[in-house]
Short mmCIF file of C-alpha atoms and ligand atoms in Angstrom, two decimals:
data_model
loop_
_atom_site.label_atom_id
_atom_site.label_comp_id
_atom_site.label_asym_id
_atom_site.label_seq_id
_atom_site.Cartn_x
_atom_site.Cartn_y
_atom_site.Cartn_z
CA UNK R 1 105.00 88.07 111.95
CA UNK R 2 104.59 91.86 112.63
CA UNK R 3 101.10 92.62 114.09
CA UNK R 4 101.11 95.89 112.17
CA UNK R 5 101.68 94.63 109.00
CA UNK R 6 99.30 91.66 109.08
CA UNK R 7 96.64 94.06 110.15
CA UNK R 8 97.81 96.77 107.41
CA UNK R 9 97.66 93.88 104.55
CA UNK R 10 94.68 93.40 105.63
CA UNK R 11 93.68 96.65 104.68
CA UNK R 12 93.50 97.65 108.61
CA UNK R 13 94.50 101.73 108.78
CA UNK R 14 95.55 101.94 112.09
CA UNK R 15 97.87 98.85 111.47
CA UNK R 16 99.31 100.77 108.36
CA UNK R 17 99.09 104.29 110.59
CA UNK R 18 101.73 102.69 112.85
CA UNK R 19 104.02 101.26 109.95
CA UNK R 20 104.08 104.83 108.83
CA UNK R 21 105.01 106.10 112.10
CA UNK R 22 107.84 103.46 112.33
CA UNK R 23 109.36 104.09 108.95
CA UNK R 24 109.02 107.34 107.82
CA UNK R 25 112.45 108.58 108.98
CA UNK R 26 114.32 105.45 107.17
CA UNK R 27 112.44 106.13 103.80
CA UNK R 28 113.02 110.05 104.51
CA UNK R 29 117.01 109.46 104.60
CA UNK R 30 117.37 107.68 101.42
CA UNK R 31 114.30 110.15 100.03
CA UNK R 32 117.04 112.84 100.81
CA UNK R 33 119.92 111.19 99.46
CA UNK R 34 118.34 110.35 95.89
CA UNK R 35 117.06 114.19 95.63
CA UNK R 36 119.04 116.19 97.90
CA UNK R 37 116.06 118.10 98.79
CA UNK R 38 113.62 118.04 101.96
CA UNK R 39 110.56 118.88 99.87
CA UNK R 40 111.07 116.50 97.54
CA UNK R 41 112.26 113.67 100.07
CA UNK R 42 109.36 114.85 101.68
CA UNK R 43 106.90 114.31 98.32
CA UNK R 44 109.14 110.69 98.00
CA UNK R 45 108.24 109.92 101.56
CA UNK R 46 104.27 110.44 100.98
CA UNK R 47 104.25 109.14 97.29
CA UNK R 48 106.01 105.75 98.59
CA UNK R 49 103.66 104.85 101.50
CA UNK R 50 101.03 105.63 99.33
CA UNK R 51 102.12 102.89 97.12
CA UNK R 52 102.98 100.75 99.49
CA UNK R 53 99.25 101.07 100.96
CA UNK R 54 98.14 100.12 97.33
CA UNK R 55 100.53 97.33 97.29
CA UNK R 56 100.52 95.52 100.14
CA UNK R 57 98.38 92.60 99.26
CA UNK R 58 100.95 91.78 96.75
CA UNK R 59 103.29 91.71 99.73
CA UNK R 60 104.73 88.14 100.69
CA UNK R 61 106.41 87.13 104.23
CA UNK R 62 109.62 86.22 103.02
CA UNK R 63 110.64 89.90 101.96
CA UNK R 64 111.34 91.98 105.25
CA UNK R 65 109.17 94.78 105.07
CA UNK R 66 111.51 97.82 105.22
CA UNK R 67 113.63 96.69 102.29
CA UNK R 68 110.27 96.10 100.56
CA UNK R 69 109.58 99.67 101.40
CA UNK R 70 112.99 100.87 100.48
CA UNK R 71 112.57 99.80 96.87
CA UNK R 72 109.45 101.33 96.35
CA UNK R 73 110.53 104.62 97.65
CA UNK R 74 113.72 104.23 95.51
CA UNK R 75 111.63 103.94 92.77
CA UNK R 76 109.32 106.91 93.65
CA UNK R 77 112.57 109.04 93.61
CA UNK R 78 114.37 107.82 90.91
CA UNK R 79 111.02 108.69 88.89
CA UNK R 80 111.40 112.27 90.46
CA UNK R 81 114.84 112.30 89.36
CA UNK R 82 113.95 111.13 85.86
CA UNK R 83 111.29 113.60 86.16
CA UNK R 84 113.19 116.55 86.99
CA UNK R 85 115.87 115.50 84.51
CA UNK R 86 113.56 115.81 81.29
CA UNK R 87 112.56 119.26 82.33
CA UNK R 88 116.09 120.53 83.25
CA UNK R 89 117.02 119.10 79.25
CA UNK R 90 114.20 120.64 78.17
CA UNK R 91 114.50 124.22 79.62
CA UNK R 92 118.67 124.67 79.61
CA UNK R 93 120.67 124.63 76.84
CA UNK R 94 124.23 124.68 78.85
CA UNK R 95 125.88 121.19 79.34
CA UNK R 96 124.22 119.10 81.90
CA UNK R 97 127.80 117.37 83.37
CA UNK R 98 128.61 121.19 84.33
CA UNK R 99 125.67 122.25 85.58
CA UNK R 100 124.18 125.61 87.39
CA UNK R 101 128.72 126.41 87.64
CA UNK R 102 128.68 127.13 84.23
CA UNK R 103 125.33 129.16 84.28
CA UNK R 104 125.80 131.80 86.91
CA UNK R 105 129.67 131.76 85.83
CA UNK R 106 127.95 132.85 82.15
CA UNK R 107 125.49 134.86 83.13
CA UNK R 108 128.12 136.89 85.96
CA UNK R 109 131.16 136.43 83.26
CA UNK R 110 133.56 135.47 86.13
CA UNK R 111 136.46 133.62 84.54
CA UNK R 112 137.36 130.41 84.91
CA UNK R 113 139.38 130.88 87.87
CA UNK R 114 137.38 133.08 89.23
CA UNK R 115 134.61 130.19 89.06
CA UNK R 116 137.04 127.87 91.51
CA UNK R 117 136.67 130.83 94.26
CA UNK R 118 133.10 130.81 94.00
CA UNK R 119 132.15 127.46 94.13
CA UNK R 120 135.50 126.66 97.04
CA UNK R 121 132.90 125.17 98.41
CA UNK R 122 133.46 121.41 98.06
CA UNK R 123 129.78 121.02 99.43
CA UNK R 124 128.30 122.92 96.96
CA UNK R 125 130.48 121.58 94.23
CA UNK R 126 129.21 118.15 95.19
CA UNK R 127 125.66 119.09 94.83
CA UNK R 128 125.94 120.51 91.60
CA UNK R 129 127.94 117.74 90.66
CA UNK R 130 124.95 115.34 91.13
CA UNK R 131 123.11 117.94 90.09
CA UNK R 132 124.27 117.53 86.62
CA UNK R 133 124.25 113.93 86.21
CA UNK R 134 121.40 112.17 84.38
CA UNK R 135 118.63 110.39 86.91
CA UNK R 136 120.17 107.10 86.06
CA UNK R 137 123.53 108.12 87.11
CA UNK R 138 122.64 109.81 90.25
CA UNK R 139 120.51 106.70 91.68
CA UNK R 140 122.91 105.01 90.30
CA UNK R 141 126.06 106.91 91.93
CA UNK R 142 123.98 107.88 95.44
CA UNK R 143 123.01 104.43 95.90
CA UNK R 144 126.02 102.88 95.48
CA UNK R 145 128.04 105.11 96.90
CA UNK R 146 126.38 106.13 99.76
CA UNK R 147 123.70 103.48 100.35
CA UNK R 148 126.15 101.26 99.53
CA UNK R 149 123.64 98.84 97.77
CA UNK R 150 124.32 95.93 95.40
CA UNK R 151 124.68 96.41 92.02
CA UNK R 152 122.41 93.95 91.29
CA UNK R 153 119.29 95.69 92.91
CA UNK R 154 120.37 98.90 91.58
CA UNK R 155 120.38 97.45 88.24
CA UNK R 156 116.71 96.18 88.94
CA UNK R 157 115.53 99.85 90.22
CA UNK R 158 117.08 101.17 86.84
CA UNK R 159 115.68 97.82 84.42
CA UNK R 160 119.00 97.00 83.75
CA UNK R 161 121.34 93.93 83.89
CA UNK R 162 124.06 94.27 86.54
CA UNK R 163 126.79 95.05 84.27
CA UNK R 164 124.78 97.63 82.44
CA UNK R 165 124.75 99.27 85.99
CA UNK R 166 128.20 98.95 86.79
CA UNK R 167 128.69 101.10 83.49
CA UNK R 168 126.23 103.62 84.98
CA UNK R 169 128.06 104.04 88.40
CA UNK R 170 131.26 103.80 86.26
CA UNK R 171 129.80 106.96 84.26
CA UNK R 172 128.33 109.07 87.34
CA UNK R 173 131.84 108.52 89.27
CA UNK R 174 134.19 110.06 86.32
CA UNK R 175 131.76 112.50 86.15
CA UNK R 176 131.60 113.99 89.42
CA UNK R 177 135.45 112.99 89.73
CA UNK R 178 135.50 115.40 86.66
CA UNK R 179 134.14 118.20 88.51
CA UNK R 180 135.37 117.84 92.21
CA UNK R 181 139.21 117.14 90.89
CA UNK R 182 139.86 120.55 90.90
CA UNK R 183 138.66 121.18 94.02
CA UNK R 184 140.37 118.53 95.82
CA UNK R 185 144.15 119.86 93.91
CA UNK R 186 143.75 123.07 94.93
CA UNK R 187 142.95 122.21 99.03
CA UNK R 188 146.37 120.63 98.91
CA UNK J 1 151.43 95.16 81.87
CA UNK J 2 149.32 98.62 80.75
CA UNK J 3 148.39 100.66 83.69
CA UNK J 4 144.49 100.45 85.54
CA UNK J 5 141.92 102.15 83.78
CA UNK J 6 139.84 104.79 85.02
CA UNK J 7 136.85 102.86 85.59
CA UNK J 8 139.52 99.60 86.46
CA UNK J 9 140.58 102.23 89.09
CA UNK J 10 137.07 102.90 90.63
CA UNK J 11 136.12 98.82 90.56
CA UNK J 12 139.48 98.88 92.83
CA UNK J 13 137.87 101.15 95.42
CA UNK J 14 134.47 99.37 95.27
CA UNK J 15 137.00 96.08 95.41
CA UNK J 16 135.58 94.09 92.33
CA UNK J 17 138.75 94.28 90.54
CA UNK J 18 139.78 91.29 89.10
CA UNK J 19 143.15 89.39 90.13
CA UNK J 20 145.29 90.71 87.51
CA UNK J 21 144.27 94.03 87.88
CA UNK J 22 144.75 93.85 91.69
CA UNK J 23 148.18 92.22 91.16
CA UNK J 24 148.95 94.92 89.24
CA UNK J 25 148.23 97.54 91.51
CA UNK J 26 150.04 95.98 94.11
CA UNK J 27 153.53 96.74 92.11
CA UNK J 28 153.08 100.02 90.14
CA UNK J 29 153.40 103.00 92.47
CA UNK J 30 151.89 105.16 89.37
CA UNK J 31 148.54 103.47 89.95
CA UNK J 32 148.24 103.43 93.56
CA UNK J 33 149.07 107.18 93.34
CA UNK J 34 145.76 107.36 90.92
CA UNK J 35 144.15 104.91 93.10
CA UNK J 36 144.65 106.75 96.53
CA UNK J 37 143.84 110.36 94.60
CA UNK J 38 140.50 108.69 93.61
CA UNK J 39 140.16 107.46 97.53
CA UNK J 40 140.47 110.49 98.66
CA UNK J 41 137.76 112.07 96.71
CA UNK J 42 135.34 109.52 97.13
CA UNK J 43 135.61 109.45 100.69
CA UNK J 44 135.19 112.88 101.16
CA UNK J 45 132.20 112.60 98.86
CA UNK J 46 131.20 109.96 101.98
CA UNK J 47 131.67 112.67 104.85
CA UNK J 48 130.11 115.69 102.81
CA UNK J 49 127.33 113.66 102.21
CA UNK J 50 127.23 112.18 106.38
CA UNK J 51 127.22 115.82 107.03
CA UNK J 52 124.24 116.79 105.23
CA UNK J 53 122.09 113.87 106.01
CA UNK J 54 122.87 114.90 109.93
CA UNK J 55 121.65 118.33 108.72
CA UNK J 56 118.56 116.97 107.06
CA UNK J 57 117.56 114.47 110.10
CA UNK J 58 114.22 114.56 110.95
CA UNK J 59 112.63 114.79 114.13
CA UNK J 60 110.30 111.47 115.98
CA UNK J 61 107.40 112.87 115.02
CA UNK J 62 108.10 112.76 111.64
CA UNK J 63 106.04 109.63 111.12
CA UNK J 64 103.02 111.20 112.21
CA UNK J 65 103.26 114.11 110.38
CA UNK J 66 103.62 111.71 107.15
CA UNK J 67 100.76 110.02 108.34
CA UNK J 68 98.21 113.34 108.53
CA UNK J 69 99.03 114.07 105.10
CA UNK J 70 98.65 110.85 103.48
CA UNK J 71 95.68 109.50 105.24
CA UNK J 72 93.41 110.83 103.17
CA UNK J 73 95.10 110.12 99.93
CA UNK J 74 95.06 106.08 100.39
CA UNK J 75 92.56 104.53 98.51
CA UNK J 76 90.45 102.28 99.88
CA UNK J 77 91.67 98.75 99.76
CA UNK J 78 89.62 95.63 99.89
CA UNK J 79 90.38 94.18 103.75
CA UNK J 80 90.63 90.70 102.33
CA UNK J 81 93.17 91.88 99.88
CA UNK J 82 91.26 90.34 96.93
CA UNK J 83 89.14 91.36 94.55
CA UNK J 84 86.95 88.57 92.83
CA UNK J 85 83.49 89.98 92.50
CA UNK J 86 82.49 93.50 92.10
CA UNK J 87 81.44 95.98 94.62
CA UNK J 88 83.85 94.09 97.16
CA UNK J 89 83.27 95.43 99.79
CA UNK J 90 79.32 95.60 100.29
CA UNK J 91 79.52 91.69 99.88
CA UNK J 92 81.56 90.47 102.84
CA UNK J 93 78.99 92.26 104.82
CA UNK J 94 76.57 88.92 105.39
CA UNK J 95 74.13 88.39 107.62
CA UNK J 96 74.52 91.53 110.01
CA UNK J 97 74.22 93.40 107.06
CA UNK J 98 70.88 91.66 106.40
CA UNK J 99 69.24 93.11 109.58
CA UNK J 100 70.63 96.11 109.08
CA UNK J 101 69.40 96.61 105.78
CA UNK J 102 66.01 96.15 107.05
CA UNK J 103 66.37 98.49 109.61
CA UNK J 104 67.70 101.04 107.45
CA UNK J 105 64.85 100.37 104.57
CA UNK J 106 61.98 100.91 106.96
CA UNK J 107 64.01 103.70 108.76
CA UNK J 108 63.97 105.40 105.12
CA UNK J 109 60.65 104.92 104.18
CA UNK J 110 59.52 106.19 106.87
CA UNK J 111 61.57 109.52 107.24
CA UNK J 112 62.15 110.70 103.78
CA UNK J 113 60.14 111.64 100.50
CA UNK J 114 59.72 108.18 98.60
CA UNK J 115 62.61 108.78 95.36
CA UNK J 116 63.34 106.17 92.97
CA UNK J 117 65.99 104.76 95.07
CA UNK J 118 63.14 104.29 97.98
CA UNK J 119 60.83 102.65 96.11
CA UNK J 120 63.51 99.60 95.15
CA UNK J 121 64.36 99.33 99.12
CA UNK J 122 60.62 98.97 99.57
CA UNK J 123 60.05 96.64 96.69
CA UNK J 124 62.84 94.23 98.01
CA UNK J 125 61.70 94.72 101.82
CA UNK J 126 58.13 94.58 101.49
CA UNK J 127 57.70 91.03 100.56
CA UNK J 128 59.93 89.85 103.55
CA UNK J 129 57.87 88.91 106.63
CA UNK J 130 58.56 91.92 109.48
CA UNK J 131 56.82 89.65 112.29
CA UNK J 132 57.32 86.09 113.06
CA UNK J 133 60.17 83.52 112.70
CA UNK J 134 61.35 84.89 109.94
CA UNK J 135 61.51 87.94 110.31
CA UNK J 136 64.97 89.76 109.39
CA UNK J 137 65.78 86.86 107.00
CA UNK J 138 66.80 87.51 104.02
CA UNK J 139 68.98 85.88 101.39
CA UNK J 140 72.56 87.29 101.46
CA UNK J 141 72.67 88.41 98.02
CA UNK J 142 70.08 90.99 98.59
CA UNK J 143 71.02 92.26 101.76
CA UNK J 144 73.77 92.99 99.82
CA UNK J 145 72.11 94.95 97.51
CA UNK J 146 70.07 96.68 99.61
CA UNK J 147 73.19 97.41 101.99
CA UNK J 148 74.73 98.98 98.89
CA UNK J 149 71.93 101.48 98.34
CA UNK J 150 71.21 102.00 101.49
CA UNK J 151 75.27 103.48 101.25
CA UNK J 152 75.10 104.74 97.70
CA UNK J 153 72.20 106.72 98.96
CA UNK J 154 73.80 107.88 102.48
CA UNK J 155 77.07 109.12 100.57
CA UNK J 156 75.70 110.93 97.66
CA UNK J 157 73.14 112.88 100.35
CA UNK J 158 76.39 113.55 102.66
CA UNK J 159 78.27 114.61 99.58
CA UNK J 160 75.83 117.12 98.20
CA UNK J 161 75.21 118.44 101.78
CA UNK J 162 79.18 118.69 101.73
CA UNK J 163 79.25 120.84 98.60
CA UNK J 164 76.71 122.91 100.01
CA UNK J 165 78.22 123.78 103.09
CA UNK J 166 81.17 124.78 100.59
CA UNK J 167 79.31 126.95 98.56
CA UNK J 168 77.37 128.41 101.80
CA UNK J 169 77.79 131.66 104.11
CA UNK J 170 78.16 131.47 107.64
CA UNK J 171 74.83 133.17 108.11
CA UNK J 172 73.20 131.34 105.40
CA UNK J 173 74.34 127.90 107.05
CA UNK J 174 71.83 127.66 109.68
CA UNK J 175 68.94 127.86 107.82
CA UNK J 176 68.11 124.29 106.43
CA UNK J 177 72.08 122.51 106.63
CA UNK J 178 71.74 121.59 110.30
CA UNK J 179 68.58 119.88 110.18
CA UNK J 180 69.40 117.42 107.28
CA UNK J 181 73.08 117.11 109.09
CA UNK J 182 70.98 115.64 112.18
CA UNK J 183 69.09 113.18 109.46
CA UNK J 184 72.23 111.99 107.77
CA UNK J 185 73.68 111.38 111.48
CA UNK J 186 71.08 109.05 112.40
CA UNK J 187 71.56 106.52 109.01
CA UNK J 188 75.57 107.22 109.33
CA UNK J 189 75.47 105.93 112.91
CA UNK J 190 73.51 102.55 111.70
CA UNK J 191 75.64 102.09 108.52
CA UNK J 192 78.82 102.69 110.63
CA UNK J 193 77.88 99.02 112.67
CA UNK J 194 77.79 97.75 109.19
CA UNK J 195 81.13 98.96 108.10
CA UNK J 196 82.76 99.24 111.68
CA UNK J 197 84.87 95.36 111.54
CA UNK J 198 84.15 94.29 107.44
CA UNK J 199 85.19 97.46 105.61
CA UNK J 200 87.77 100.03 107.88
CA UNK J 201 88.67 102.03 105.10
CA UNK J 202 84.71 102.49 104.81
CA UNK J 203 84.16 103.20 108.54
CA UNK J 204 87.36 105.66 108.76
CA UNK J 205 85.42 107.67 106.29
CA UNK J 206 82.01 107.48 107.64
CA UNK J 207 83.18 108.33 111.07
CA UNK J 208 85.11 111.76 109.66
CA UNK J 209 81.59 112.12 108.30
CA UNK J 210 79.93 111.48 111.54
CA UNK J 211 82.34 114.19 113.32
CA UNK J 212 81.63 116.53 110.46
CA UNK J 213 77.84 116.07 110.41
CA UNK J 214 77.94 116.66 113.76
CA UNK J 215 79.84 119.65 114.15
CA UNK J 216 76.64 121.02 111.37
CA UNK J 217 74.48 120.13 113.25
CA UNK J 218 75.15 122.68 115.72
CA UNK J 219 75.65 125.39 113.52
CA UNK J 220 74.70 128.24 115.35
CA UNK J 221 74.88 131.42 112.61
CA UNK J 222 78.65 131.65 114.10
CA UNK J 223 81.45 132.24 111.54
CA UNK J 224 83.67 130.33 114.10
CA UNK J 225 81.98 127.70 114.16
CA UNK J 226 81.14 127.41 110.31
CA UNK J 227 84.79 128.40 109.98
CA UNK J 228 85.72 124.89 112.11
CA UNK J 229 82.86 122.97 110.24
CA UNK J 230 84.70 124.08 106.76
CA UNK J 231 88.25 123.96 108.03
CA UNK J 232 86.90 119.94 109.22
CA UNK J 233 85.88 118.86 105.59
CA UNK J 234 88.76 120.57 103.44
CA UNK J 235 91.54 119.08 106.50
CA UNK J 236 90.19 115.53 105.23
CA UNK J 237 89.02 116.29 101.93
CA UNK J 238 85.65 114.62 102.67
CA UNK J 239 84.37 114.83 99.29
CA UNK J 240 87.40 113.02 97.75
CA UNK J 241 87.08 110.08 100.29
CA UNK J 242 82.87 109.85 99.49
CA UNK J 243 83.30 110.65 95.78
CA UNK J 244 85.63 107.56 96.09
CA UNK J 245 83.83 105.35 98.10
CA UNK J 246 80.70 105.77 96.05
CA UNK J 247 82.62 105.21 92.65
CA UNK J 248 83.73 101.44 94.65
CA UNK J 249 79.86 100.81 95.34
CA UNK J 250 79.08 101.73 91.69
CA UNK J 251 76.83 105.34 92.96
CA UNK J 252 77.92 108.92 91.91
CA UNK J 253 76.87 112.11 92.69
CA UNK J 254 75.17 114.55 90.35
CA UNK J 255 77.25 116.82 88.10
CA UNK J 256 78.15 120.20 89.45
CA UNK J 257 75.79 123.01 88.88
CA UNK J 258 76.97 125.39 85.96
CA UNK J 259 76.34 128.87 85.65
CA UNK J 260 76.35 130.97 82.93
CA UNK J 261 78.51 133.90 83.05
CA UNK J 262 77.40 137.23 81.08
CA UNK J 263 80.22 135.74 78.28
CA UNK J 264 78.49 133.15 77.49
CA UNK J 265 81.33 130.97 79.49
CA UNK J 266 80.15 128.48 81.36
CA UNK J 267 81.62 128.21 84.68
CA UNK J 268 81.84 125.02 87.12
CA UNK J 269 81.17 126.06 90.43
CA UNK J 270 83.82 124.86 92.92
CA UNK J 271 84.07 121.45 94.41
ZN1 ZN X 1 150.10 101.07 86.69
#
């Protein structure tokens, strides 16, 4: 068994010091996925180990440790999404699925072409994409797609049953197919 | 046959469509043009997002850097991982704990004013034997206790120092801080061979304190070197880690001092 992580559980520091040291990139790349931001992978990072720390008794051998730790900073950002998702219901009135597009194309009244040869950008498109989709969708979408997780863990991160999940991921993809469609026509 | 769904389409690309729907796909050109459209958009999804992860990598030292900001944020854990009986982590102290305890009693009474919390060190001391066979004996339970005092008393007269040095000047610093820092230095050294192997939350606390106490100590009327000794304690926020420590051994400090402002507000003075 690891030396670090017997001395960590434990409640050793310098044990847990060194697990820190080893992980922190790993937990920072899915941190980054799930909010598309380095402060806030950055928050995900500090929030998770912190848990872990508080955790880690409850820790048994037969989990490996870094997918242990990969939930739990899941978790910590898919609360940040969920988070961030009340407050962006709260304070906007414009449709969620279109996101900050629709706002500036409002607020600059640039017509609806106009808005395809602002946002060209198929990176940017993508971000507001996710940006729009509910907390649930997004862990959903970014760790399927891109993590390329089962759906029955991400149906445990979002305390659902698998096929509820599927649904979820079946939602976020027609919705950011919705919005990048365009996009993808008109670079042909 | 009806043609593939939407969502029929995107269990395709994730391949968890069923057999029919696979057979399916495998004769109607219509769908494979819908399925390769969606392909194409969810791969690119893939590379856009490969590209800014590269962007977003962070460097080696990353770890450490998470590690200075957290350090002082974990709360202190148990280090047998269980709690059964309160105040944890005084009790797995035993028998070393014992002689220290004495140590630290008579060390007490006979450098400070006698306080209440005195007078119960020397009521549980006094009857023990300090000569002889059996001297430094006593029963586990109460070394315990004493032990937890003897810390309960240490931390709330490091905290309040702390909170003073907070609310002090540079000049004003010098006049009575570094003395008492040299005091508390002398029981933080002893209670650190207490904590040092049973408790290393504990000990990674009291030996911040033991840097910090020092660095008062030699307070010399210098704003540098107040400067460092403030810069030390608000790095690690010191007072967090005693405030929590002493809420574990069941101690507290004293409320903050309020003033009265001339509206009749009251305000609490910082930290
Ligand atoms: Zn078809």
């Amino acid at each position: 068994m690891d030396l670090d992580l017997e001395r960590a559980r434990r409640g050793d520091r310098v044990g847990f010091q060194r697990l820190v040291e080893r992980h922190s990139r790993d937990v920072f790349g899915v941190a980054f996925r799930l909010t598309r931001n380095a402060e806030d992978a950055d928050d995900v990072v500090q929030e998770a180990f912190i848990k872990a720390w508080k955790k880690l008794p409850e820790f048994e051998d037969r989990a490996s440790f870094g997918s242990w730790l990969y939930r739990i900073a899941t978790n910590c950002a898919y609360d940040l999404l969920r988070r961030r998702q009340r407050r962006v219901s709260r304070e906007s009135s414009y449709d969620a699925a279109e996101g900050w597009v629709e706002q500036i194309a409002e607020e600059q009244d640039i017509s609806p072409e106009g808005r395809l040869a602002v946002h060209r950008d198929f990176h940017r498109e993508l971000e507001s994409a996710l940006d729009g989709l509910t907390g649930a969708e997004r862990a959903a979408f970014v760790l399927r797609h891109l993590e390329e997780r089962p759906l029955a863990e991400i149906g445990e991160l979002l305390g659902l049953k698998t096929n509820a999940a599927k649904q979820v991921v079946f939602r976020a993809v027609r919705k950011v197919r919705t919005q990048l469609q365009p996009l993808m026509e008109a670079s042909r | 046959m009806k043609h593939a769904t939407e969502d029929e389409l995107i269990m395709a690309y994730y391949q968890e469509a069923p057999d029919d729907i696979e057979e399916h796909l495998n004769s109607c050109t219509a769908c494979q043009e819908e399925l390769e459209a969606l392909r194409q958009l969810l791969d690119r999804v893939r590379r856009e997002d490969a590209v800014v992860r590269s962007e977003a990598e962070v460097d080696a030292a990353y770890g450490n850097r998470v590690w200075q900001r957290i350090e002082s944020r974990l709360e202190t854990r148990p280090t047998s991982g269980r709690v059964s009986r309160p105040n944890p982590s005084v009790r797995r102290f035993g028998w070393l704990a014992a002689t220290l305890a004495l140590v630290l009693g008579a060390y007490w009474l006979g450098r400070q004013d006698v306080a209440p919390v005195e007078i119960r060190v020397e009521e549980r001391v006094q009857p023990r034997p300090t000569e002889g066979p059996e001297a430094g004996l006593v029963e586990r339970s109460e070394a315990d206790a004493i032990l937890r005092v003897a810390l309960v008393k240490h931390l709330e007269g490091s905290g309040l120092l702390v909170r003073e040095v907070h609310n002090a000047s540079a000049a004003g610093a010098t006049d009575r801080l570094p003395k008492r820092a040299e005091r508390l230095l002398a029981t933080n050294r002893l209670l650190r061979l207490a904590a040092r192997r049973q408790d290393p939350a504990l000990d990674d606390t009291l030996q911040e304190l033991e840097r910090w106490l020092t660095d008062v100590a030699h307070l010399d009327g210098t704003s540098a070197a107040f400067a460092a000794v403030r810069s030390r304690m608000e790095r690690r926020t010191l007072l967090l880690e005693i405030n929590l420590h002493l809420k574990q051994l069941g101690g507290a400090l004293p409320a903050k001092p309020t003033v009265r402002s001339p509206e009749g507000e009251a305000h609490v003075q910082s930290v």
